[in-house]
Short mmCIF file of C-alpha atoms in Angstrom, two decimals:
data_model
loop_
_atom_site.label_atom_id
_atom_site.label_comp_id
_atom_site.label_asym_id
_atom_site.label_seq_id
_atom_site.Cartn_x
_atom_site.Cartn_y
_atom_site.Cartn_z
CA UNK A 1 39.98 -11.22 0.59
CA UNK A 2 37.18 -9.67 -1.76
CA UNK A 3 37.77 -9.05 -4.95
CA UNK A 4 36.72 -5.49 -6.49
CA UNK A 5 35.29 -5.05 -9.84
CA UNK A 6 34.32 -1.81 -11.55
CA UNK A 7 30.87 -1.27 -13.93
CA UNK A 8 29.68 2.28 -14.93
CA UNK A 9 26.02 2.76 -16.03
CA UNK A 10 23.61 5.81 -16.82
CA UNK A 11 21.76 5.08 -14.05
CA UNK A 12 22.10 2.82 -11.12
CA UNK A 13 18.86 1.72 -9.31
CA UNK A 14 19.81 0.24 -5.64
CA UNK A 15 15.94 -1.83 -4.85
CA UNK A 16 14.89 -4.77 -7.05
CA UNK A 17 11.21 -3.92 -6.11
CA UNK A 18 8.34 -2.79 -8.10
CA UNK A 19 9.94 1.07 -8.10
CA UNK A 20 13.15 -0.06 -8.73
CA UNK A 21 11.95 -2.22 -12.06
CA UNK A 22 9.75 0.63 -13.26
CA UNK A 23 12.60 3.05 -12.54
CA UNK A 24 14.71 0.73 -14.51
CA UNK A 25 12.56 0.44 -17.62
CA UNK A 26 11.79 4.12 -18.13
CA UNK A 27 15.43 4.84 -18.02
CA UNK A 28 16.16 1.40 -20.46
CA UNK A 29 12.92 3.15 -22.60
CA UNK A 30 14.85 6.29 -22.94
CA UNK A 31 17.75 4.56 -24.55
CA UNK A 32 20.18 5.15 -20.65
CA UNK A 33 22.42 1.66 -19.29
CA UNK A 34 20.94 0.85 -16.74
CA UNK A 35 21.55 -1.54 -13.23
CA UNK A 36 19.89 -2.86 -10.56
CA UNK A 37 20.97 -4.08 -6.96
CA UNK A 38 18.61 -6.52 -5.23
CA UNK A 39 19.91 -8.31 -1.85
CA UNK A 40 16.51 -10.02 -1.92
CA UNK A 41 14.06 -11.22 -4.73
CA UNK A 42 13.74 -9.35 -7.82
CA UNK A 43 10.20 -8.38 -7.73
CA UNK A 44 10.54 -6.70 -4.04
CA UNK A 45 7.80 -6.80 -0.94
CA UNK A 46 4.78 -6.10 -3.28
CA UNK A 47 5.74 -9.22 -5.17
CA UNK A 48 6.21 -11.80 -2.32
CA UNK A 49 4.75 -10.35 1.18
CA UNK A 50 2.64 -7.59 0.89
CA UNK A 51 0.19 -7.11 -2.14
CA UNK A 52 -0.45 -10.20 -4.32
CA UNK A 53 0.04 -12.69 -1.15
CA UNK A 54 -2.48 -10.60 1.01
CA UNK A 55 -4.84 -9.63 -1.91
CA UNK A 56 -4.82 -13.54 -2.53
CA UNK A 57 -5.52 -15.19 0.73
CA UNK A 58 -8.16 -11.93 1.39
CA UNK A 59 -10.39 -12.67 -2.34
CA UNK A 60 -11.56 -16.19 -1.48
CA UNK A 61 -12.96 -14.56 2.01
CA UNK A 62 -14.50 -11.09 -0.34
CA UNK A 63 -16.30 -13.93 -2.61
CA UNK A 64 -17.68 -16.38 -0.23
CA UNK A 65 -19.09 -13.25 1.52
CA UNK A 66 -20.38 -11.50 -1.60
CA UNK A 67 -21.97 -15.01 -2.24
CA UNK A 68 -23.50 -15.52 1.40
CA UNK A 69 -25.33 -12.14 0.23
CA UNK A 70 -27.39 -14.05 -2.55
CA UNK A 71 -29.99 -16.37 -1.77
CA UNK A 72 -29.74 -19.25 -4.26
CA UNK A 73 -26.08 -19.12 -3.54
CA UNK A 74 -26.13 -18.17 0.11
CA UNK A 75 -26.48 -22.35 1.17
CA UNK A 76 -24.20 -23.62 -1.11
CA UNK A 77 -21.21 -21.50 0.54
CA UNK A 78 -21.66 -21.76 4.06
CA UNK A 79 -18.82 -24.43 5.41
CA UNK A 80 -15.62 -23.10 6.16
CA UNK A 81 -13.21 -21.81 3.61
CA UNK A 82 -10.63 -24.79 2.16
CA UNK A 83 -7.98 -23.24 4.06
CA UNK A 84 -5.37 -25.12 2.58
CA UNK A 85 -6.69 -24.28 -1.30
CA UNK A 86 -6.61 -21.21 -0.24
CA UNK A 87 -2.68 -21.26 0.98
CA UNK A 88 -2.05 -23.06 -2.21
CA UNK A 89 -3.83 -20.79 -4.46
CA UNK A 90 -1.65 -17.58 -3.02
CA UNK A 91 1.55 -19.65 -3.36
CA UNK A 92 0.86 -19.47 -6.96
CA UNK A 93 0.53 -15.63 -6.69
CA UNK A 94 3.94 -15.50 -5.40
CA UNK A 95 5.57 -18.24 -7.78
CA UNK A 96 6.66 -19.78 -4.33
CA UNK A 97 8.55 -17.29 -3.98
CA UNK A 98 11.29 -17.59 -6.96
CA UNK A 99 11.84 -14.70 -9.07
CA UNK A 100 12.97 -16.34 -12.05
CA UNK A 101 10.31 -14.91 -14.18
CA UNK A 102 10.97 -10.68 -12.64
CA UNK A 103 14.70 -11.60 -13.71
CA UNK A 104 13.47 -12.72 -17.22
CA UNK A 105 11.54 -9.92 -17.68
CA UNK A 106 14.24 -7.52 -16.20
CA UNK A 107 16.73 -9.05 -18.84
CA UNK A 108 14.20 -8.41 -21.70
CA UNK A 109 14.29 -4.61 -20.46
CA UNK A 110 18.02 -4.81 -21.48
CA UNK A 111 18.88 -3.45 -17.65
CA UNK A 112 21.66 -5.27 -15.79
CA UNK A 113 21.20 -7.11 -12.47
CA UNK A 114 23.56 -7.37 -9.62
CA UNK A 115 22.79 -9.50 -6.97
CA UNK A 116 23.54 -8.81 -3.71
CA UNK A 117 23.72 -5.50 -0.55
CA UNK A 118 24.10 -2.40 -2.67
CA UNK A 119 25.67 0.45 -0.42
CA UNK A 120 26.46 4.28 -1.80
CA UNK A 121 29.96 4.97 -1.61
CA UNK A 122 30.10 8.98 -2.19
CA UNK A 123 28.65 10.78 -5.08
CA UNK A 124 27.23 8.71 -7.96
CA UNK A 125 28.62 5.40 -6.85
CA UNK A 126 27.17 2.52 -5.61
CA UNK A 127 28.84 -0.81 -4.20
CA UNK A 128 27.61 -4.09 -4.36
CA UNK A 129 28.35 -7.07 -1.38
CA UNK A 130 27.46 -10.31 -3.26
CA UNK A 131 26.53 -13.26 -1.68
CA UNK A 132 29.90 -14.74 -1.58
CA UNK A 133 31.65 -11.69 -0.77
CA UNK A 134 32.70 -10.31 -3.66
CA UNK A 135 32.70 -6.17 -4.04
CA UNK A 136 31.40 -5.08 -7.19
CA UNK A 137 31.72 -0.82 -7.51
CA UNK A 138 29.31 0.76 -9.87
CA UNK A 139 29.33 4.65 -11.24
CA UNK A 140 26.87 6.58 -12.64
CA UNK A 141 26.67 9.08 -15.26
CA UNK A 142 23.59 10.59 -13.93
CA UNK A 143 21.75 9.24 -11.39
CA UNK A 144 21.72 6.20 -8.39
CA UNK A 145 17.90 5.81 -7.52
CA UNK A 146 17.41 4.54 -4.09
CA UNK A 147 14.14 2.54 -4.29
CA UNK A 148 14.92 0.38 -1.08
CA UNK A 149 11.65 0.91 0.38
CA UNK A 150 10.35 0.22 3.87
CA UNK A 151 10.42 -2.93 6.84
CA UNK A 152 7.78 -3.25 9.80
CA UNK A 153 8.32 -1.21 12.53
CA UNK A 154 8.51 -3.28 16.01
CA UNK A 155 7.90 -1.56 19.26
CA UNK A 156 10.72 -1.37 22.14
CA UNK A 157 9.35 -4.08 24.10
CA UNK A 158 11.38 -6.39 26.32
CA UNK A 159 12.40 -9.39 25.21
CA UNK A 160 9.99 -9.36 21.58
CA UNK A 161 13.09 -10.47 19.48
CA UNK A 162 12.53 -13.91 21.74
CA UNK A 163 8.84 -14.25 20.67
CA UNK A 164 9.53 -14.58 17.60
CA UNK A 165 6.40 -11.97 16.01
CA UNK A 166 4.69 -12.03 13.09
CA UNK A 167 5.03 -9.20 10.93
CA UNK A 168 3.46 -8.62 7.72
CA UNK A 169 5.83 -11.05 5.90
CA UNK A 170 5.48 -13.86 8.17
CA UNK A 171 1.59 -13.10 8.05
CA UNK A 172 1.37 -13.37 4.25
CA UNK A 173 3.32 -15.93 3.95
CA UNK A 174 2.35 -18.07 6.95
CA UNK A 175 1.93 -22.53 5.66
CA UNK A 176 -1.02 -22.60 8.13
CA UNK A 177 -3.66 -20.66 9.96
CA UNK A 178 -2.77 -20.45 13.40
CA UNK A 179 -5.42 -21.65 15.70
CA UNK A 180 -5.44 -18.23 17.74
CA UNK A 181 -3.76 -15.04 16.51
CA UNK A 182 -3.70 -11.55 18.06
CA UNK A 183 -3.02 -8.12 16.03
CA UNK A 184 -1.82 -5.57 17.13
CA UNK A 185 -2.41 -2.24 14.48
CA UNK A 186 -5.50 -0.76 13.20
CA UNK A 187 -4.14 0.10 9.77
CA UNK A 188 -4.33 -1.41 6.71
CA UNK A 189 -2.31 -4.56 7.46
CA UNK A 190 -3.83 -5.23 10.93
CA UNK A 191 -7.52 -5.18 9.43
CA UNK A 192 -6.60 -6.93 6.32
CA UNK A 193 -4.83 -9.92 8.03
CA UNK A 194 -7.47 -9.91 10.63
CA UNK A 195 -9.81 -10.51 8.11
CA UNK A 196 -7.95 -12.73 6.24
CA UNK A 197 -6.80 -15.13 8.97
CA UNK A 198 -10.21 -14.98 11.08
CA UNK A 199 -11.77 -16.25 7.52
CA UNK A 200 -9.53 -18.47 7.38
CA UNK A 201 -9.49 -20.65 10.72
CA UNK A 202 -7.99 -18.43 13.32
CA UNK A 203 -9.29 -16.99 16.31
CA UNK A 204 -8.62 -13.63 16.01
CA UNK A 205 -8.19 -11.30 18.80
CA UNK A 206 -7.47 -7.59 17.44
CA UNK A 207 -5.81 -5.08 19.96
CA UNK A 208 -5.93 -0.97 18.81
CA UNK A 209 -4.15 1.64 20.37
CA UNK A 210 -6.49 4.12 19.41
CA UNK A 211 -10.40 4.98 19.31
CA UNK A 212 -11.25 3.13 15.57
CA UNK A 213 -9.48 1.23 12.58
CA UNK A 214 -8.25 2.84 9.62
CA UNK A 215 -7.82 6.75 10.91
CA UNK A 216 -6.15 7.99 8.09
CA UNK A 217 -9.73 7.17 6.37
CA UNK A 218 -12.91 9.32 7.09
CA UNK A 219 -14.30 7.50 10.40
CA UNK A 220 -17.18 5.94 8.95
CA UNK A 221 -15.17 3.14 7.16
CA UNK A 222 -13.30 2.13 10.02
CA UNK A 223 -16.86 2.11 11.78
CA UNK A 224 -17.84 -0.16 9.00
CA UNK A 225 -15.32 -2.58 9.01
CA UNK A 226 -14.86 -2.98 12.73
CA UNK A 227 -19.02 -3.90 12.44
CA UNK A 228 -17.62 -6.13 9.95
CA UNK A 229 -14.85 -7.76 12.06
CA UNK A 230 -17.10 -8.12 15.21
CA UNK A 231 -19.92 -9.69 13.13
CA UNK A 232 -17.34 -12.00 11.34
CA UNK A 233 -16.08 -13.32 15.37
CA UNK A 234 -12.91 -11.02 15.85
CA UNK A 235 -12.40 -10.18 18.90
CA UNK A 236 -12.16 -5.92 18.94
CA UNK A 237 -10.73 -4.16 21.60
CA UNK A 238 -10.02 -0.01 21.04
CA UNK A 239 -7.84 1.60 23.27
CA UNK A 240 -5.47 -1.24 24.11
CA UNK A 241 -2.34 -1.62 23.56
CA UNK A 242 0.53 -4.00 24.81
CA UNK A 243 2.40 -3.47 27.42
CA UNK A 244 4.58 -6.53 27.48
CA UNK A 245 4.34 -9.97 25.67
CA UNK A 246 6.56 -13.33 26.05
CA UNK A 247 6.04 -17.10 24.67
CA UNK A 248 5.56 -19.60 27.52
CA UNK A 249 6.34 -23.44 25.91
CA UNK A 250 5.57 -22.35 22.33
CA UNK A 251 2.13 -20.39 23.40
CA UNK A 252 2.40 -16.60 23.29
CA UNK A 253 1.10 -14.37 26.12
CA UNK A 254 0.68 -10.84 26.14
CA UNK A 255 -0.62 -8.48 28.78
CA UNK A 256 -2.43 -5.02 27.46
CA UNK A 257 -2.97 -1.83 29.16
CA UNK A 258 -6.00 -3.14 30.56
CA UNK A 259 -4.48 -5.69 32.78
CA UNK A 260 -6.00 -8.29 30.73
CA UNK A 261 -3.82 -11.42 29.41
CA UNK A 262 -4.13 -12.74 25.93
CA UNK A 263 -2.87 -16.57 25.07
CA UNK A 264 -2.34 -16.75 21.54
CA UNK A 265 -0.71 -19.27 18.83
CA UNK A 266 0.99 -16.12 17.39
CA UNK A 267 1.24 -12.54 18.02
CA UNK A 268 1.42 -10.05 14.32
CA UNK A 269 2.69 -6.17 15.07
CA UNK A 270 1.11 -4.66 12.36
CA UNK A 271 2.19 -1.50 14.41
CA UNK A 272 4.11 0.94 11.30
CA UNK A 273 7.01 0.55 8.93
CA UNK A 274 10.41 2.46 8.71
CA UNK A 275 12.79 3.65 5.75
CA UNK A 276 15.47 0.51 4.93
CA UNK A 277 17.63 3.08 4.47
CA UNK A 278 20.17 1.68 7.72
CA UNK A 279 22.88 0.35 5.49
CA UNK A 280 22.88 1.49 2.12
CA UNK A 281 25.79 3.99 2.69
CA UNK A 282 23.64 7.41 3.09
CA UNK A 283 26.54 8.62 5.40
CA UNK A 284 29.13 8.89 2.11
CA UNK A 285 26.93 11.12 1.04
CA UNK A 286 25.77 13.74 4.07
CA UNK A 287 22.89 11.79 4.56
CA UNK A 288 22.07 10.40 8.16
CA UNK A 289 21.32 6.62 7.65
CA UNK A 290 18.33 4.80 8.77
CA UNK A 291 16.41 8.37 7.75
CA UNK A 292 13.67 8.68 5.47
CA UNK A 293 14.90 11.11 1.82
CA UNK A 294 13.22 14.13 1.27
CA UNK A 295 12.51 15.11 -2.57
CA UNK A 296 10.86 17.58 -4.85
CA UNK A 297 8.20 16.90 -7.31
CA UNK A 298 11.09 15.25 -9.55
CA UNK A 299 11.68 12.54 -7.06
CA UNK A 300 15.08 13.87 -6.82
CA UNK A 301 16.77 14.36 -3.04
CA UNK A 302 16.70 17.89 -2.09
CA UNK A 303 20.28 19.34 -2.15
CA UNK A 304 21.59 16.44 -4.31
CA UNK A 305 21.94 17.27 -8.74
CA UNK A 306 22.43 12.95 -9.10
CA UNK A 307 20.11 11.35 -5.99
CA UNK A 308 16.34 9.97 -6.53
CA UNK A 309 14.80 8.64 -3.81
CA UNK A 310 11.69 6.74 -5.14
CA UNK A 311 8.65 5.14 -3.81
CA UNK A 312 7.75 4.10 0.31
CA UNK A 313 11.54 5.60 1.29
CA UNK A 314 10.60 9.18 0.53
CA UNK A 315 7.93 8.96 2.88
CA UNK A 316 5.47 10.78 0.55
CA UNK A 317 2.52 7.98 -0.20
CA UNK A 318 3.63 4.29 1.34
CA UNK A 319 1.87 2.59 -1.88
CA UNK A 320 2.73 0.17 -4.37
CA UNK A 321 0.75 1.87 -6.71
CA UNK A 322 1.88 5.30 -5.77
CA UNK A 323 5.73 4.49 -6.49
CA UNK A 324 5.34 3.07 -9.65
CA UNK A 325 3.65 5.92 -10.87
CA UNK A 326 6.93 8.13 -8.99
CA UNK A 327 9.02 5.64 -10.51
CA UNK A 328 7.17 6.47 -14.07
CA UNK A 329 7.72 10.52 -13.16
CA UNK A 330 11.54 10.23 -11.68
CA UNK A 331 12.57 7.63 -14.78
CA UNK A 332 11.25 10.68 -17.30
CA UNK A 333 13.15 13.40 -15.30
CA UNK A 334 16.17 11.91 -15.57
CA UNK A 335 15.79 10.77 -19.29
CA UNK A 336 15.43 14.37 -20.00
CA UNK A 337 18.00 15.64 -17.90
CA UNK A 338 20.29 13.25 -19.16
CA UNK A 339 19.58 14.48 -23.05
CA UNK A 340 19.72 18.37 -22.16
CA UNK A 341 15.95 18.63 -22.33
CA UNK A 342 13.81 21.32 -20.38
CA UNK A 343 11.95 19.55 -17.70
CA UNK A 344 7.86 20.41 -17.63
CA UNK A 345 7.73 20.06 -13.91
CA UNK A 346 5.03 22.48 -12.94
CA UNK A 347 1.83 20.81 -11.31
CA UNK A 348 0.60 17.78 -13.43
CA UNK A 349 3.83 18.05 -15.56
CA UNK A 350 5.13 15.08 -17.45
CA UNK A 351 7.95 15.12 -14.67
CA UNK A 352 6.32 16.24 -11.62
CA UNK A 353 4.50 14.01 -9.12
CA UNK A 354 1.65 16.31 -8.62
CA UNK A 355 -0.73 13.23 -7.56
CA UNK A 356 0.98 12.80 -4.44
CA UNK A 357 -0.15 15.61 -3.06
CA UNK A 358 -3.59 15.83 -4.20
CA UNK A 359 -4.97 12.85 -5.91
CA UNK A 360 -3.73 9.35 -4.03
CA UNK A 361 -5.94 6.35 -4.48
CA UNK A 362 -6.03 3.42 -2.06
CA UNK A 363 -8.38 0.26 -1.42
CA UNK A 364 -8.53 -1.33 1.74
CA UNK A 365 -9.59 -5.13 0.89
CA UNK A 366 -11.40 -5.68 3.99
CA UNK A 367 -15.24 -7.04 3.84
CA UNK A 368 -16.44 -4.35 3.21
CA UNK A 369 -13.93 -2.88 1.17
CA UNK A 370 -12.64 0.72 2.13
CA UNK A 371 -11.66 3.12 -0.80
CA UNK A 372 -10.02 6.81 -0.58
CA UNK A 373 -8.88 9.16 -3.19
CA UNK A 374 -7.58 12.88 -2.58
CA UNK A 375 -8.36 14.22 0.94
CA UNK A 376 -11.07 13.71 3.88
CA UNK A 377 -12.83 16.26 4.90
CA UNK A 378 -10.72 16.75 8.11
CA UNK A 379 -7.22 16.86 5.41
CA UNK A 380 -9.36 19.06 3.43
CA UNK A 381 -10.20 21.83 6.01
CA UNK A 382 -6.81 21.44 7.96
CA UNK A 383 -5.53 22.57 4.44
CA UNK A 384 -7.34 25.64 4.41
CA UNK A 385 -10.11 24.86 1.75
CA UNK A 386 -13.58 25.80 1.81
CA UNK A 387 -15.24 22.27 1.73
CA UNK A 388 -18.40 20.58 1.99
CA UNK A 389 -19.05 17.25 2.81
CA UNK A 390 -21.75 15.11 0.84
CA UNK A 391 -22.73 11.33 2.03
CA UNK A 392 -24.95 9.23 0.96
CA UNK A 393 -25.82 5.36 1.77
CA UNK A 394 -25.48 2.87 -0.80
CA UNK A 395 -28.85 1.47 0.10
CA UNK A 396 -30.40 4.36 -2.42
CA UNK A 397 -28.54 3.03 -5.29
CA UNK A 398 -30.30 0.03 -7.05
CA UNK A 399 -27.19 -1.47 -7.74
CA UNK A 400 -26.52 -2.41 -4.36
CA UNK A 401 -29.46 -4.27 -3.91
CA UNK A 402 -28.60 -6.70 -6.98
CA UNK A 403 -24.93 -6.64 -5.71
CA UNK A 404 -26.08 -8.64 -2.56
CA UNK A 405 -29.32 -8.77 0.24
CA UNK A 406 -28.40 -6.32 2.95
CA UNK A 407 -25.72 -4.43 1.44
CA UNK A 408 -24.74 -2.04 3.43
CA UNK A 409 -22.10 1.23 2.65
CA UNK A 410 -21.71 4.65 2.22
CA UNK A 411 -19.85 7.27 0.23
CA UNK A 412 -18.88 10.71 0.68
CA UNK A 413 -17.38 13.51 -1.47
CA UNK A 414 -15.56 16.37 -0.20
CA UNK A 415 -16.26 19.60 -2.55
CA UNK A 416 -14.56 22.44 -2.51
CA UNK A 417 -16.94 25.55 -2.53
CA UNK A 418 -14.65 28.08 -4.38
CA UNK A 419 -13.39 25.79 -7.38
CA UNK A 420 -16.40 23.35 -7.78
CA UNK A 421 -13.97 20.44 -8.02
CA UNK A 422 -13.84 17.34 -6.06
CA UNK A 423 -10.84 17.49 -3.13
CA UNK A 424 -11.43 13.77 -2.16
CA UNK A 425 -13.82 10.42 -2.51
CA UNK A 426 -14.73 8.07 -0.24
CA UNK A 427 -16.35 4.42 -0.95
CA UNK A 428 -16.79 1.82 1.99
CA UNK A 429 -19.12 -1.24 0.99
CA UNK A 430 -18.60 -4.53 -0.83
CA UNK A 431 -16.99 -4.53 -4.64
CA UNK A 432 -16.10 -0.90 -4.14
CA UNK A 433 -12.39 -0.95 -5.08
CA UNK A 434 -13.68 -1.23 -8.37
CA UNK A 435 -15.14 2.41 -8.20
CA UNK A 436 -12.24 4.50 -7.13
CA UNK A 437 -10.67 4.62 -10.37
CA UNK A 438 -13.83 6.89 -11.15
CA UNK A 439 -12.90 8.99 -8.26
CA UNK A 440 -9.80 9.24 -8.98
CA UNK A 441 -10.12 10.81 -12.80
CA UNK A 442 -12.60 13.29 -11.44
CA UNK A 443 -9.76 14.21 -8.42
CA UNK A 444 -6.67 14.21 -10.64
CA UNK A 445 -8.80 16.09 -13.45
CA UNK A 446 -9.95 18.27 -11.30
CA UNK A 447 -13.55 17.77 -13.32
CA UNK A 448 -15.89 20.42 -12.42
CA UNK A 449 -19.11 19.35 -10.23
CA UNK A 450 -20.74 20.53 -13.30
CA UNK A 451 -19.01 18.43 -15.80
CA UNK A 452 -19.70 15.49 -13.63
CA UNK A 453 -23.44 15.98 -14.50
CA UNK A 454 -22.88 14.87 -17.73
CA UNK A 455 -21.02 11.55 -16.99
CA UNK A 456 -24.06 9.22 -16.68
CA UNK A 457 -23.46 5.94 -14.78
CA UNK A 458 -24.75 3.10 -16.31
CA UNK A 459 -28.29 1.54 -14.77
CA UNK A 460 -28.40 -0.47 -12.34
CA UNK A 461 -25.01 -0.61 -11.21
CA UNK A 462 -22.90 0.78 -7.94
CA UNK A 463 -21.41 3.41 -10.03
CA UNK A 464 -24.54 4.97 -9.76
CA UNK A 465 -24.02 6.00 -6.54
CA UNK A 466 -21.80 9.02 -8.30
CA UNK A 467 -25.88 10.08 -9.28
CA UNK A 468 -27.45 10.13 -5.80
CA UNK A 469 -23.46 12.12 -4.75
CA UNK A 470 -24.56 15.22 -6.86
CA UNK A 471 -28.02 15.12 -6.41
CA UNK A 472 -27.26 15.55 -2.73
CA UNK A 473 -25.37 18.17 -3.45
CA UNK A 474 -27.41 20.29 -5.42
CA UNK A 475 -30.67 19.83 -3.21
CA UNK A 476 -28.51 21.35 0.10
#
């Protein structure tokens, strides 16, 4: 027997990740009682196996190869990495995975926590399976915020749940570096843990379906960093996929299109990921589960007066980053519909998520770093604008030659012809995360080429790369 309780709240967010807390303190800003339903750790994926465990094993490995770069410094670093510092040192980042102090700071918010499977149960009402059992039912005045995210995607093969894969938890939060590991992806995940890991003690075979690594990039960076990966001892194959793996006494062994057959400590599908939206009850509500939840610029599911679907489950930029700032736009739209007050919702309005469409930043922390804002030229002209492309190498900008002997990257903006604005910015070469903040002002600003004239970079730094970006411009 369960017992049933019953709780009604303002607004009930079902996701205890970083959406779900910024959803939660927008709505707890605006004065709203608020919940949150977590089956997991407060503090979500980004917290505990995706962004601070990755970006911490992958900075010892940017710094010892930024070093390498300067002579004076360059002997000094050359042994292997402590791999077991290292391990330590992103166990930290994760607070060994505990979330006492997320649940602190979610109590200081004022927002109530339930533990446990939170489920939709019809129109503005939300059920929660604690660990023992117990059935807790929550209402909502005006809005349940589904902020449940994403899992890896597996392929169909035969007999994978027996292997026992890696995904991108088990790769961030791996106790030791296995002595050969193959990936299979050429994202973001594949090329960061194949960094990562090779830098780290393993032998690192990395399998791609396709021609290059990171396509949703322009194709120079995932030129660059699969140079990168090859020079650093990965083993790169393109056009290879697998067509059938198994573990023979505790080694793995999978066999690619190729014919050829690949012995490995451990095997990571870094292959996609796919709504968690199974079982959390979107059939109560005409919803088909396991689906991913279309919204408008709100962040509110089409059809739906009560329904937010925020961050990685609507499917519109699969981002930490990105759904904190929906999380930000959605908490304000319902603050204001709650009170009665007109929402400003047009393009670049307080409650419209404009930046999805036209202005989304990402960093790649591979060595060399990859960083995107806005569009490629190939998103650019598919969208109908009247673009040019303009690259240049970093090798013209003094700053890279302090950064580090032998730097080597390249940047590109994509201008549109009619407007005069920037439609997207790309920065591949060491350090350059740091830059696409720049970028991304000028893209979400929509600064004039003009304009940007009169932003002078300091001297001698990277940044001045933004310099040799309009001179190329102007002398074609």
């Amino acid at each position: 027997m369960t017992e049933t309780e019953s709780n009604a709240y303002d607004v009930v967010v079902i996701g205890g990740g970083p959406v779900g807390e910024n959803v939660a303190d927008r709505t707890r800003a605006a004065g709203l009682t608020t919940a949150v339903v977590e089956s997991e750790l407060l503090g979500g994926e980004c917290s505990y196996w995706a962004c601070m465990p990755s970006k911490a094993l992958l900075r010892p490995v940017i710094a010892q190869a930024d070093a390498r770069r300067l002579p004076g410094l360059d002997r000094a670093v050359q042994g292997p990495l402590d791999t077991p510092a290292v391990l330590a040192r992103r166990d930290e980042y994760t607070s060994h995975w505990k979330d006492d102090g997320q649940v602190a700071w979610l109590e200081g918010t004022g927002a109530a926590l339930y533990r446990g499977q939170g489920r939709l149960a019809g129109p503005r009402t939300v059920t929660v399976t604690g660990p023992d059992g117990t059935v807790t039912t929550l209402t909502a005045r005006h809005a349940v915020a589904v902020c449940t995210g994403t899992r890896a995607q597996l392929p169909d093969l035969p007999g994978l749940a027996e292997v026992k894969p890696w995904t991108s938890r088990e790769a961030t939060s791996a106790q030791a570096a296995p002595g050969r590991l193959i990936v299979v992806g050429g994202g973001v995940v594949a090329t960061e843990m194949a960094t990562a890991w090779q830098a780290l003690g393993s032998r690192v075979t990395l399998l791609v379906r396709g021609k290059g690594l990171l396509n949703r990039m322009e194709p120079f960076a995932g030129e660059l960093v699969a140079e990168a990966l090859t020079e650093a001892g990965v083993d790169l194959r393109t056009g290879t996929s697998v067509e059938s793996v198994t573990r023979e006494n505790g080694t793995v062994v999978a066999v690619t299109s190729a014919g050829d057959r690949i012995e490995a400590d451990e095997i990571l599908f870094a292959t996609g990921r796919v709504p968690h939206t199974d079982d959390i009850g979107l059939d109560t509500v005409g919803r088909e589960p396991g689906s991913w939840l279309d919204v408008d610029d709100t962040l509110r599911v089409t059809g739906t007066d009560w329904l937010y679907a925020v961050g990685d489950v609507n499917h519109r930029a699969l981002l930490t980053h990105q759904g904190k700032y929906q999380a930000r736009i959605a908490g304000a739209a319902i603050a204001a519909r709650a009170a009665g007050d007109p929402l400003t919702d047009e393009p670049w309005g307080a409650h419209a998520a404009t930046a999805d469409h036209d202005a989304v930043p990402q960093v790649v922390f591979t060595e060399p770093e990859a960083a995107a804002v806005g569009l490629s030229l190939a998103e650019a002209e598919q969208a109908g604008h009247r673009v040019r492309a303009v690259d240049v190498e970093f090798s013209s900008v003094a700053g890279a030659g302090l950064y580090g002997d032998g730097y080597k990257g390249r940047a590109r903006m994509v201008v549109d012809l009619e407007d005069e604005i920037l439609r997207g910015v790309t920065f591949v070469g060491p350090g350059v995360g740091e830059l696409i903040h720049s970028a991304t002002v000028a893209v979400a600003g929509r600064v004039p080429v003009g304009r940007l004239w009169h932003a002078v970079p300091s001297y001698p730094t990277l940044s001045e790369v933004w310099l040799r970006l309009l001179e190329a411009y102007r002398d074609k």
